[in-house]
Coordinates of C-alpha atoms and ligand atoms in Angstrom, one line a residue:
Chain A
X1 CA -14.1 16.5 -33.9
X2 CA -16.3 14.2 -36.6
X3 CA -17.1 10.2 -36.1
X4 CA -15.9 8.1 -38.8
X5 CA -18.4 5.8 -39.2
X6 CA -17.2 2.4 -38.3
X7 CA -20.0 0.5 -40.2
X8 CA -18.3 1.5 -44.0
X9 CA -15.2 0.5 -46.0
X10 CA -12.8 2.5 -45.7
X11 CA -9.0 1.9 -47.4
X12 CA -5.4 4.4 -47.1
X13 CA -5.1 7.2 -49.4
X14 CA -3.5 6.2 -53.1
X15 CA -1.4 8.5 -51.9
X16 CA -0.5 7.3 -48.5
X17 CA 2.3 5.3 -47.1
X18 CA 3.2 3.6 -44.2
X19 CA 6.2 2.8 -42.2
X20 CA 6.3 0.6 -39.6
X21 CA 8.5 1.9 -36.7
X22 CA 8.9 -0.5 -33.3
X23 CA 6.5 2.4 -31.7
X24 CA 3.8 2.4 -34.5
X25 CA 4.3 3.6 -37.6
X26 CA 4.5 7.1 -39.5
X27 CA 1.5 7.5 -42.3
X28 CA 3.1 10.3 -45.4
X29 CA 0.8 12.0 -47.3
X30 CA 1.8 12.9 -50.6
X31 CA -1.0 14.9 -51.3
X32 CA -0.7 17.2 -48.6
X33 CA 2.6 16.1 -47.7
X34 CA 1.5 15.6 -44.1
X35 CA 3.1 13.0 -41.3
X36 CA 0.6 11.7 -38.8
X37 CA 2.5 9.3 -36.1
X38 CA -0.1 6.0 -35.0
X39 CA 0.9 5.4 -31.8
X40 CA 0.8 1.3 -31.2
X41 CA 1.1 -1.9 -33.1
X42 CA -2.7 -2.5 -33.3
X43 CA -3.6 0.7 -35.1
X44 CA -0.9 0.1 -37.2
X45 CA -3.0 -3.3 -37.9
X46 CA -6.2 -1.9 -37.9
X47 CA -4.5 0.5 -40.6
X48 CA -3.2 -1.9 -42.8
X49 CA -6.2 -4.1 -43.2
X50 CA -9.3 -1.8 -43.6
X51 CA -9.2 -2.5 -47.1
X52 CA -9.6 -6.1 -47.2
X53 CA -12.7 -5.7 -44.4
X54 CA -15.7 -5.0 -45.2
X55 CA -16.3 -2.1 -42.2
X56 CA -13.9 -1.1 -40.2
X57 CA -15.6 -2.3 -37.5
X58 CA -14.8 -5.6 -39.1
X59 CA -11.0 -4.6 -39.8
X60 CA -10.6 -3.7 -35.6
X61 CA -12.4 -6.6 -34.2
X62 CA -10.3 -8.7 -37.2
X63 CA -7.5 -6.7 -34.9
X64 CA -8.0 -7.6 -31.6
X65 CA -10.3 -4.1 -30.8
X66 CA -12.4 -5.5 -27.6
X67 CA -15.6 -3.0 -27.4
X68 CA -14.2 -1.4 -24.6
X69 CA -11.4 0.6 -26.0
X70 CA -13.6 1.1 -29.8
X71 CA -14.1 4.3 -29.1
X72 CA -10.1 5.1 -28.8
X73 CA -9.8 3.5 -32.3
X74 CA -12.7 4.9 -33.9
X75 CA -10.8 8.7 -32.9
X76 CA -7.5 7.5 -34.1
X77 CA -9.3 6.4 -37.5
X78 CA -11.6 10.1 -37.6
X79 CA -8.6 12.3 -37.5
X80 CA -6.6 10.0 -40.1
X81 CA -9.9 10.5 -42.4
X82 CA -10.2 14.3 -41.3
X83 CA -6.7 14.1 -43.0
X84 CA -8.2 12.4 -45.8
X85 CA -5.4 9.3 -45.2
X86 CA -8.4 7.3 -45.4
X87 CA -10.7 8.2 -47.4
X88 CA -14.1 5.7 -48.3
X89 CA -14.7 2.6 -50.6
X90 CA -18.2 3.0 -52.8
Chain B
X1 CA -1.2 16.3 -35.5
X2 CA -0.7 13.6 -33.7
X3 CA -3.1 10.1 -34.6
X4 CA -3.3 8.1 -31.5
X5 CA -5.3 5.6 -29.0
X6 CA -5.3 8.0 -26.9
X7 CA -5.0 7.7 -22.9
X8 CA -3.1 4.4 -22.7
X9 CA -1.8 2.6 -26.3
X10 CA -1.5 -1.6 -26.3
X11 CA 2.8 -2.0 -25.4
X12 CA 4.3 -2.8 -28.4
X13 CA 5.1 -6.8 -28.6
X14 CA 8.8 -6.0 -30.3
X15 CA 12.1 -3.7 -28.5
X16 CA 11.4 -4.3 -25.1
X17 CA 14.2 -2.1 -24.2
X18 CA 12.3 1.2 -24.9
X19 CA 9.5 2.4 -23.0
X20 CA 6.2 0.4 -25.8
X21 CA 3.5 3.7 -24.9
X22 CA 3.9 7.3 -23.8
X23 CA 5.3 10.4 -25.4
X24 CA 5.7 10.2 -29.1
X25 CA 9.6 12.1 -28.7
X26 CA 10.3 10.0 -25.8
X27 CA 9.8 7.1 -28.4
X28 CA 12.0 9.4 -30.6
X29 CA 14.6 9.5 -28.2
X30 CA 15.0 5.8 -29.0
X31 CA 15.7 6.3 -33.2
X32 CA 13.2 5.2 -35.8
X33 CA 13.7 2.2 -38.6
X34 CA 15.0 5.6 -41.2
X35 CA 15.3 8.9 -40.8
X36 CA 12.0 11.4 -41.0
X37 CA 13.9 14.3 -41.1
X38 CA 17.1 13.1 -43.9
X39 CA 18.6 16.7 -45.4
X40 CA 20.9 15.4 -48.1
X41 CA 23.2 18.3 -49.7
X42 CA 24.3 17.8 -53.4
X43 CA 27.3 19.6 -53.8
X44 CA 29.8 21.8 -52.1
X45 CA 29.7 24.5 -54.4
X46 CA 27.8 27.5 -54.5
X47 CA 27.0 30.9 -56.1
X48 CA 27.6 32.7 -52.1
X49 CA 29.2 32.7 -48.9
X50 CA 27.0 33.8 -46.7
X51 CA 29.0 34.4 -43.9
X52 CA 26.9 32.0 -41.8
X53 CA 27.2 29.0 -44.1
X54 CA 26.5 26.0 -41.9
X55 CA 28.1 24.1 -44.3
X56 CA 31.4 26.1 -45.3
X57 CA 30.3 26.3 -48.4
X58 CA 31.9 27.4 -51.8
X59 CA 33.8 25.1 -53.6
X60 CA 32.7 21.4 -55.2
X61 CA 34.9 18.8 -53.6
X62 CA 36.1 16.1 -56.7
X63 CA 35.3 13.2 -54.7
X64 CA 31.2 14.1 -54.9
X65 CA 28.5 11.8 -55.7
X66 CA 28.5 10.3 -59.1
X67 CA 24.3 10.8 -60.7
X68 CA 24.5 7.5 -60.5
X69 CA 25.5 7.2 -56.9
X70 CA 22.9 9.6 -56.0
X71 CA 20.6 7.5 -57.5
X72 CA 21.5 4.6 -56.3
X73 CA 20.9 6.7 -53.1
X74 CA 17.5 7.8 -54.0
X75 CA 16.7 3.6 -54.7
X76 CA 17.9 2.9 -51.1
X77 CA 15.5 6.1 -49.6
X78 CA 12.9 5.0 -51.9
X79 CA 13.3 1.3 -49.8
X80 CA 14.1 2.7 -46.6
X81 CA 10.8 4.7 -47.1
X82 CA 12.3 7.9 -46.3
X83 CA 9.5 9.5 -47.5
X84 CA 11.0 13.1 -47.9
X85 CA 14.6 13.9 -48.4
X86 CA 15.5 18.2 -48.0
X87 CA 17.8 18.9 -50.4
X88 CA 20.4 21.3 -49.7
X89 CA 24.0 22.6 -50.8
X90 CA 25.9 24.5 -51.0
X91 CA 23.6 25.8 -53.8
X92 CA 22.4 22.6 -55.4
X93 CA 20.9 23.7 -58.8
X94 CA 23.9 25.0 -59.7
X95 CA 24.8 20.8 -60.2
X96 CA 24.5 19.8 -63.7
X97 CA 22.1 17.1 -63.0
X98 CA 20.8 18.6 -60.2
X99 CA 16.9 18.3 -62.4
X100 CA 17.7 15.0 -63.1
X101 CA 18.4 13.5 -59.2
X102 CA 15.3 15.8 -58.4
X103 CA 13.0 13.9 -61.0
X104 CA 14.3 10.9 -60.2
X105 CA 13.5 10.8 -56.8
X106 CA 10.2 12.6 -57.0
X107 CA 9.2 9.3 -59.2
X108 CA 10.8 7.0 -56.9
X109 CA 8.0 7.6 -54.0
X110 CA 10.9 10.7 -52.6
X111 CA 9.6 13.9 -52.5
X112 CA 11.8 16.5 -52.4
X113 CA 12.5 20.0 -51.0
X114 CA 15.5 22.1 -51.8
X115 CA 16.4 24.7 -50.3
X116 CA 17.9 27.8 -53.8
X117 CA 19.5 31.4 -53.1
X118 CA 17.2 31.5 -55.8
X119 CA 20.0 31.6 -58.4
X120 CA 18.8 28.6 -61.4
X121 CA 15.1 30.0 -60.4
X122 CA 14.4 31.2 -64.1
X123 CA 9.9 31.8 -65.3
X124 CA 10.3 28.5 -67.9
X125 CA 12.1 26.8 -64.8
X126 CA 9.8 27.9 -61.9
X127 CA 6.8 26.3 -64.5
X128 CA 8.5 23.7 -64.8
X129 CA 9.0 23.2 -61.4
X130 CA 5.1 24.1 -60.6
X131 CA 4.1 20.8 -62.7
X132 CA 5.3 18.7 -60.1
X133 CA 4.1 17.8 -56.5
X134 CA 6.1 15.9 -55.1
X135 CA 8.3 18.7 -54.7
X136 CA 8.5 21.9 -52.7
X137 CA 11.2 24.9 -52.7
X138 CA 13.0 27.1 -50.4
X139 CA 14.3 30.6 -51.1
X140 CA 16.2 31.4 -48.0
X141 CA 17.0 34.4 -48.1
X142 CA 17.9 36.2 -43.7
X143 CA 17.3 40.0 -44.2
X144 CA 13.4 41.7 -45.4
X145 CA 15.9 44.8 -47.1
X146 CA 17.9 44.3 -49.3
X147 CA 20.9 46.0 -46.6
X148 CA 20.5 43.3 -44.0
X149 CA 20.0 40.3 -46.2
X150 CA 23.6 41.7 -48.1
X151 CA 24.8 42.1 -45.1
X152 CA 25.2 38.3 -44.7
X153 CA 25.1 36.7 -47.8
X154 CA 26.2 39.1 -50.1
X155 CA 25.8 41.9 -52.8
X156 CA 22.7 41.5 -55.2
X157 CA 21.5 37.9 -52.5
X158 CA 18.4 39.6 -52.5
X159 CA 17.3 40.4 -55.6
X160 CA 18.1 37.2 -56.8
X161 CA 16.0 35.6 -54.0
X162 CA 13.5 38.0 -54.9
X163 CA 13.5 37.5 -58.4
X164 CA 13.0 33.6 -57.7
X165 CA 9.8 34.4 -55.5
X166 CA 8.0 36.2 -58.3
X167 CA 8.8 33.7 -60.6
X168 CA 7.0 30.6 -58.8
X169 CA 4.6 32.7 -58.0
X170 CA 3.9 33.8 -61.5
X171 CA 4.0 29.5 -62.3
X172 CA 1.7 29.0 -59.5
X173 CA 3.4 27.6 -57.7
X174 CA 1.7 27.6 -54.2
X175 CA 2.7 27.4 -50.7
X176 CA 6.8 27.1 -50.9
X177 CA 9.3 28.4 -48.2
X178 CA 11.1 31.7 -47.6
X179 CA 13.2 30.5 -45.4
X180 CA 14.7 32.3 -43.0
X181 CA 17.5 32.1 -40.6
X182 CA 17.3 34.5 -36.9
X183 CA 19.3 36.5 -36.4
X184 CA 20.6 40.1 -34.4
X185 CA 19.3 42.4 -37.5
X186 CA 16.6 40.7 -39.5
X187 CA 14.7 39.6 -35.7
X188 CA 13.4 42.9 -35.8
X189 CA 11.6 42.8 -39.4
X190 CA 9.9 39.3 -38.3
X191 CA 6.3 40.9 -39.4
X192 CA 8.2 42.2 -42.7
X193 CA 9.2 39.1 -43.7
X194 CA 5.7 37.4 -42.9
X195 CA 4.0 40.6 -45.8
X196 CA 7.0 39.2 -47.6
X197 CA 6.3 35.8 -47.7
X198 CA 2.3 36.6 -48.0
X199 CA 3.1 38.8 -51.0
X200 CA 4.8 35.9 -52.8
X201 CA 1.9 33.4 -52.2
X202 CA 4.7 31.8 -49.9
X203 CA 4.7 30.2 -46.1
X204 CA 7.1 31.9 -43.5
X205 CA 10.1 29.4 -41.8
X206 CA 11.9 30.8 -39.4
X207 CA 15.5 29.0 -38.4
X208 CA 18.4 29.4 -35.6
X209 CA 21.3 30.2 -36.7
X210 CA 23.8 27.7 -35.4
X211 CA 27.5 28.4 -34.9
X212 CA 28.4 25.6 -37.7
X213 CA 30.8 25.5 -40.9
X214 CA 31.4 29.5 -41.1
X215 CA 28.9 30.2 -38.4
X216 CA 31.6 30.1 -36.6
X217 CA 32.9 32.7 -37.1
X218 CA 30.0 35.3 -37.8
X219 CA 27.6 33.9 -34.2
X220 CA 29.0 35.7 -32.4
X221 CA 28.2 39.1 -33.9
X222 CA 25.0 37.4 -36.0
X223 CA 23.2 35.6 -32.5
X224 CA 20.4 36.6 -30.9
X225 CA 20.3 38.8 -27.9
X226 CA 18.7 37.8 -24.6
X227 CA 16.4 40.1 -24.9
X228 CA 15.4 39.5 -28.4
X229 CA 15.0 35.9 -27.2
X230 CA 12.6 37.1 -25.9
X231 CA 10.9 38.8 -28.8
X232 CA 11.5 35.9 -30.9
X233 CA 9.4 33.4 -29.1
X234 CA 6.6 36.1 -28.1
X235 CA 6.3 36.2 -32.4
X236 CA 6.5 32.8 -32.3
X237 CA 3.1 32.1 -30.4
X238 CA 1.8 35.3 -31.5
X239 CA 2.1 33.9 -34.8
X240 CA 0.6 29.9 -34.3
X241 CA -0.2 28.5 -37.3
X242 CA 1.3 30.6 -39.5
X243 CA 5.0 29.8 -39.3
X244 CA 7.2 26.6 -40.0
X245 CA 10.2 26.2 -37.9
X246 CA 12.0 23.3 -38.4
X247 CA 12.1 22.4 -34.5
X248 CA 14.7 24.5 -34.5
X249 CA 13.6 27.0 -31.1
X250 CA 12.4 24.3 -28.4
X251 CA 15.6 25.9 -26.1
X252 CA 13.2 28.8 -26.4
X253 CA 10.4 26.8 -24.1
X254 CA 12.5 27.1 -21.3
X255 CA 10.5 30.6 -21.3
X256 CA 7.6 29.1 -19.6
X257 CA 5.2 27.5 -22.2
X258 CA 6.6 24.4 -24.0
X259 CA 6.3 24.9 -28.2
X260 CA 4.5 22.2 -30.2
X261 CA 6.9 20.4 -32.2
X262 CA 9.0 16.9 -31.5
X263 CA 11.3 19.2 -29.0
X264 CA 14.0 16.9 -28.9
X265 CA 17.7 17.1 -30.8
X266 CA 16.5 14.9 -33.6
X267 CA 20.3 13.9 -34.0
X268 CA 21.1 10.4 -35.7
X269 CA 17.3 9.6 -34.4
X270 CA 15.2 11.5 -36.3
X271 CA 17.3 13.1 -37.6
X272 CA 21.1 12.8 -40.2
X273 CA 22.6 14.4 -43.1
X274 CA 24.1 13.3 -45.7
X275 CA 26.7 15.5 -47.1
X276 CA 28.1 15.8 -51.2
X277 CA 30.6 12.9 -51.2
X278 CA 28.5 10.6 -48.9
X279 CA 29.2 11.3 -45.7
X280 CA 26.8 11.0 -43.0
X281 CA 26.6 12.9 -40.6
X282 CA 24.2 12.8 -37.2
X283 CA 22.9 16.5 -38.3
X284 CA 22.9 19.3 -40.8
X285 CA 25.1 21.3 -38.3
X286 CA 27.1 18.9 -37.0
X287 CA 29.7 18.3 -40.2
X288 CA 32.5 17.0 -38.0
X289 CA 34.4 13.7 -37.8
X290 CA 33.3 13.6 -34.2
X291 CA 29.8 12.8 -35.5
X292 CA 30.6 11.7 -38.6
X293 CA 28.9 8.1 -38.9
X294 CA 29.7 6.3 -42.2
X295 CA 29.3 6.7 -45.6
X296 CA 26.4 5.7 -47.8
X297 CA 29.6 4.2 -50.2
X298 CA 30.1 1.5 -47.7
X299 CA 29.6 -1.9 -48.2
X300 CA 25.5 -1.6 -46.7
X301 CA 25.7 1.2 -47.9
X302 CA 22.8 4.7 -45.6
X303 CA 21.2 1.7 -44.6
X304 CA 23.8 0.3 -42.3
X305 CA 25.0 3.5 -41.4
X306 CA 21.4 4.5 -40.4
X307 CA 21.0 1.3 -38.4
X308 CA 24.6 0.7 -37.0
X309 CA 26.9 2.9 -36.4
X310 CA 28.3 3.4 -32.9
X311 CA 27.8 6.7 -32.7
X312 CA 24.1 6.4 -34.0
X313 CA 23.2 3.9 -31.4
X314 CA 25.0 6.5 -28.9
X315 CA 22.9 9.1 -29.4
X316 CA 19.9 6.8 -29.4
X317 CA 20.7 6.3 -25.9
X318 CA 19.0 8.4 -23.3
X319 CA 20.9 11.1 -22.3
X320 CA 21.9 12.0 -19.0
X321 CA 21.0 16.1 -18.6
X322 CA 24.6 17.3 -16.7
X323 CA 24.5 20.6 -14.9
X324 CA 21.0 21.0 -16.8
X325 CA 19.3 17.7 -15.4
X326 CA 18.5 19.8 -12.2
X327 CA 16.5 22.6 -13.9
X328 CA 12.7 23.0 -13.9
X329 CA 12.4 23.3 -18.1
X330 CA 14.5 20.2 -19.3
X331 CA 11.9 18.1 -19.6
X332 CA 10.7 21.0 -22.8
X333 CA 14.1 22.2 -23.4
X334 CA 16.2 19.0 -22.8
X335 CA 19.5 21.1 -22.7
X336 CA 19.0 22.4 -26.3
X337 CA 21.1 21.8 -30.0
X338 CA 23.9 19.2 -29.9
X339 CA 26.0 21.6 -32.6
X340 CA 25.5 24.5 -30.6
X341 CA 26.7 23.1 -27.8
X342 CA 29.4 21.4 -29.9
X343 CA 30.9 24.4 -31.8
X344 CA 30.7 26.8 -29.2
X345 CA 32.9 24.5 -27.3
X346 CA 30.3 23.5 -24.1
X347 CA 29.6 20.2 -22.9
X348 CA 27.6 17.7 -24.7
X349 CA 25.7 17.5 -21.4
X350 CA 24.8 21.1 -19.7
X351 CA 23.1 24.0 -20.6
X352 CA 22.8 25.5 -24.0
X353 CA 24.1 28.6 -25.7
X354 CA 21.6 30.8 -26.2
X355 CA 19.5 29.2 -22.9
X356 CA 17.7 31.2 -22.0
X357 CA 18.0 31.3 -18.2
X358 CA 21.7 33.0 -19.1
X359 CA 23.7 29.6 -17.4
X360 CA 25.0 29.5 -21.7
X361 CA 26.4 32.8 -21.2
X362 CA 28.6 31.9 -17.4
X363 CA 29.2 28.5 -19.3
X364 CA 31.5 30.5 -22.0
X365 CA 32.0 32.6 -19.4
X366 CA 34.2 29.6 -17.8
X367 CA 35.5 28.2 -21.1
X368 CA 36.9 31.5 -22.4
X369 CA 38.8 31.6 -18.7
X370 CA 39.7 28.4 -18.8
X371 CA 41.2 28.9 -22.4
X372 CA 39.5 25.9 -23.6
X373 CA 40.0 25.4 -27.3
X374 CA 36.6 25.2 -29.6
X375 CA 36.4 22.2 -31.5
X376 CA 36.6 23.7 -35.5
X377 CA 35.1 21.1 -38.4
X378 CA 37.9 20.4 -40.6
X379 CA 35.0 20.5 -44.1
X380 CA 36.4 23.5 -45.5
X381 CA 34.6 24.0 -49.3
X382 CA 34.7 28.2 -49.2
X383 CA 35.9 30.3 -52.0
X384 CA 39.5 31.6 -51.4
X385 CA 37.5 34.8 -51.7
X386 CA 35.3 34.3 -48.4
X387 CA 34.7 37.8 -47.2
X388 CA 36.3 37.1 -43.8
X389 CA 33.2 37.5 -40.5
X390 CA 31.9 41.5 -41.4
X391 CA 32.8 43.0 -37.6
X392 CA 31.3 46.3 -36.7
X393 CA 27.9 47.4 -36.2
X394 CA 25.7 45.6 -39.2
X395 CA 22.3 47.4 -40.2
X396 CA 20.2 49.9 -37.5
X397 CA 17.8 47.7 -35.8
X398 CA 14.7 48.4 -35.0
X399 CA 13.4 47.5 -31.2
X400 CA 9.9 46.0 -31.8
X401 CA 7.6 46.2 -28.3
X402 CA 6.2 42.7 -26.7
X403 CA 3.1 41.5 -26.0
X404 CA 1.6 39.9 -24.0
X405 CA -1.7 39.0 -23.9
X406 CA -0.5 35.6 -26.3
X407 CA -0.8 32.2 -24.7
X408 CA -1.5 29.8 -27.8
X409 CA 2.0 27.9 -28.3
X410 CA 3.9 28.3 -32.3
X411 CA 3.0 25.8 -35.1
X412 CA 6.5 24.1 -35.1
X413 CA 8.5 21.4 -37.2
X414 CA 10.6 18.5 -37.3
X415 CA 12.6 19.8 -40.1
X416 CA 9.8 19.9 -42.1
X417 CA 6.6 20.6 -43.4
X418 CA 4.9 17.5 -42.8
X419 CA 5.2 18.2 -38.8
X420 CA 3.1 21.0 -38.9
X421 CA 0.6 21.1 -36.7
X422 CA 2.1 18.1 -35.3
X423 CA 1.6 18.5 -31.2
X424 CA 3.2 16.1 -29.5
X425 CA 0.1 15.4 -27.0
Ligands
SF4_1 S1 22.1 19.1 -33.0 FE1 20.9 20.8 -32.8 S2 20.1 21.3 -34.7 FE2 21.3 19.2 -35.2 S3 19.4 17.7 -34.4 FE3 20.2 18.3 -32.6 S4 19.2 20.5 -31.9 FE4 18.3 20.3 -33.8
SF4_2 S1 19.7 25.2 -18.1 FE1 19.8 24.0 -19.6 S2 17.4 23.0 -19.9 FE2 17.3 24.7 -18.2 S3 16.6 26.3 -19.5 FE3 19.2 26.1 -19.6 S4 19.7 24.7 -21.5 FE4 17.7 24.7 -20.9

């Protein structure tokens, strides 16, 4: 699986909606008609705030992701990026 | 696709009652704030009289939601962030305001997939539909040949569906669905269905026949034979990634291999039905007062029904497996389909009538021996001329040989394509 560049700026694809749920969130892409699941609330906080931070790494830190946890979150973000749920901000 | 922080996710602060981490399927058992797989039947009117119609459709109900009420439902779905509805019927396209409601939904962030027998899919209509990105179409066909299809869906219905698929293909509509209810007569045609779908640029979707609506009367004749269930399972496994199944066949996972998909009865948890008169049922296959949660016309509307109905609360509590609890396959099979059990008169906590271990067959025998009455739906809009369930042998069946070399699981989806490829852990 390709990694995500944590030092770049990311945001949700404009056609993506996020619906918080007790377990985390549902994420739906209206363009590709795919549904994904965020299985924890911290990941939701990261995804929700990507657009407000200069990098994905900063968004993770702000959401309280610790250094040892970072690879797991990077992997989840990479999967989201691969399915066009996330796009890079220029 | 599942997107999760890998081994153990941090605990969710809310909802202490439910497990904070674990497999998604276990979390989903406690229900969601809004459904994922919402079916909305817009009318009980239909030009056909399929012998297995899950909603016993035929005639319009005078109490059906008006255009304005339907739009209010859309507004509510938008607020609840229901991304996507499956519109059906009856034949939804015979409602004169059908296209208006669809346009309203897709311009309010509620994607639509509608199921149709194809009767209104003219070349002009197909071109309009192909232009709308938020729209997906599902053509129902239950035989890869007119003989097999029309036996179940009625004379002329094969040609109507094929013409609709032609029109969609010619209009450039990509990846619409060809949706097949698997029966004793069409399971030998799975390969033919696949090539039919390929020919029209469609994606094949296979679903399970349930004894709901008029399906209760035709089930004995139509439901797959035990060896055909195995044939179907093997075919699904062999066509990994190529077919959708609406998460229909999780009872087959007891053949020893868990199918991809949610693998749980989503009724009232992630699935529900809004019927043409606004009644909310736990599942489109469960139109019976036992599974009626409320009505969208009630104060508080659909969202209070979904969130507060006593029935849905009950369905979201962990269920004991009854006679299935000691089965080694319970974890993936979950005792199968609630509606299939209910409408064959079996206890809800116990084996599915099509339990691959044969326990459902045994339970059915026992039920017949004790002469237990089978519940019937009171809601019936069948045409007064609806054909009686056909008796006697149907079209001649072929037999396929089984492939033994297949190990990959099929792609599966909770009622919908958005979940295609989704694998719980
Ligand atoms: S009742 Fe049957 S069809 Fe309905 S959600 Fe449960 S398993 Fe699926
Ligand atoms: S006994 Fe129950 S859990 Fe086991 S295979 Fe049969 S229906 Fe499924």
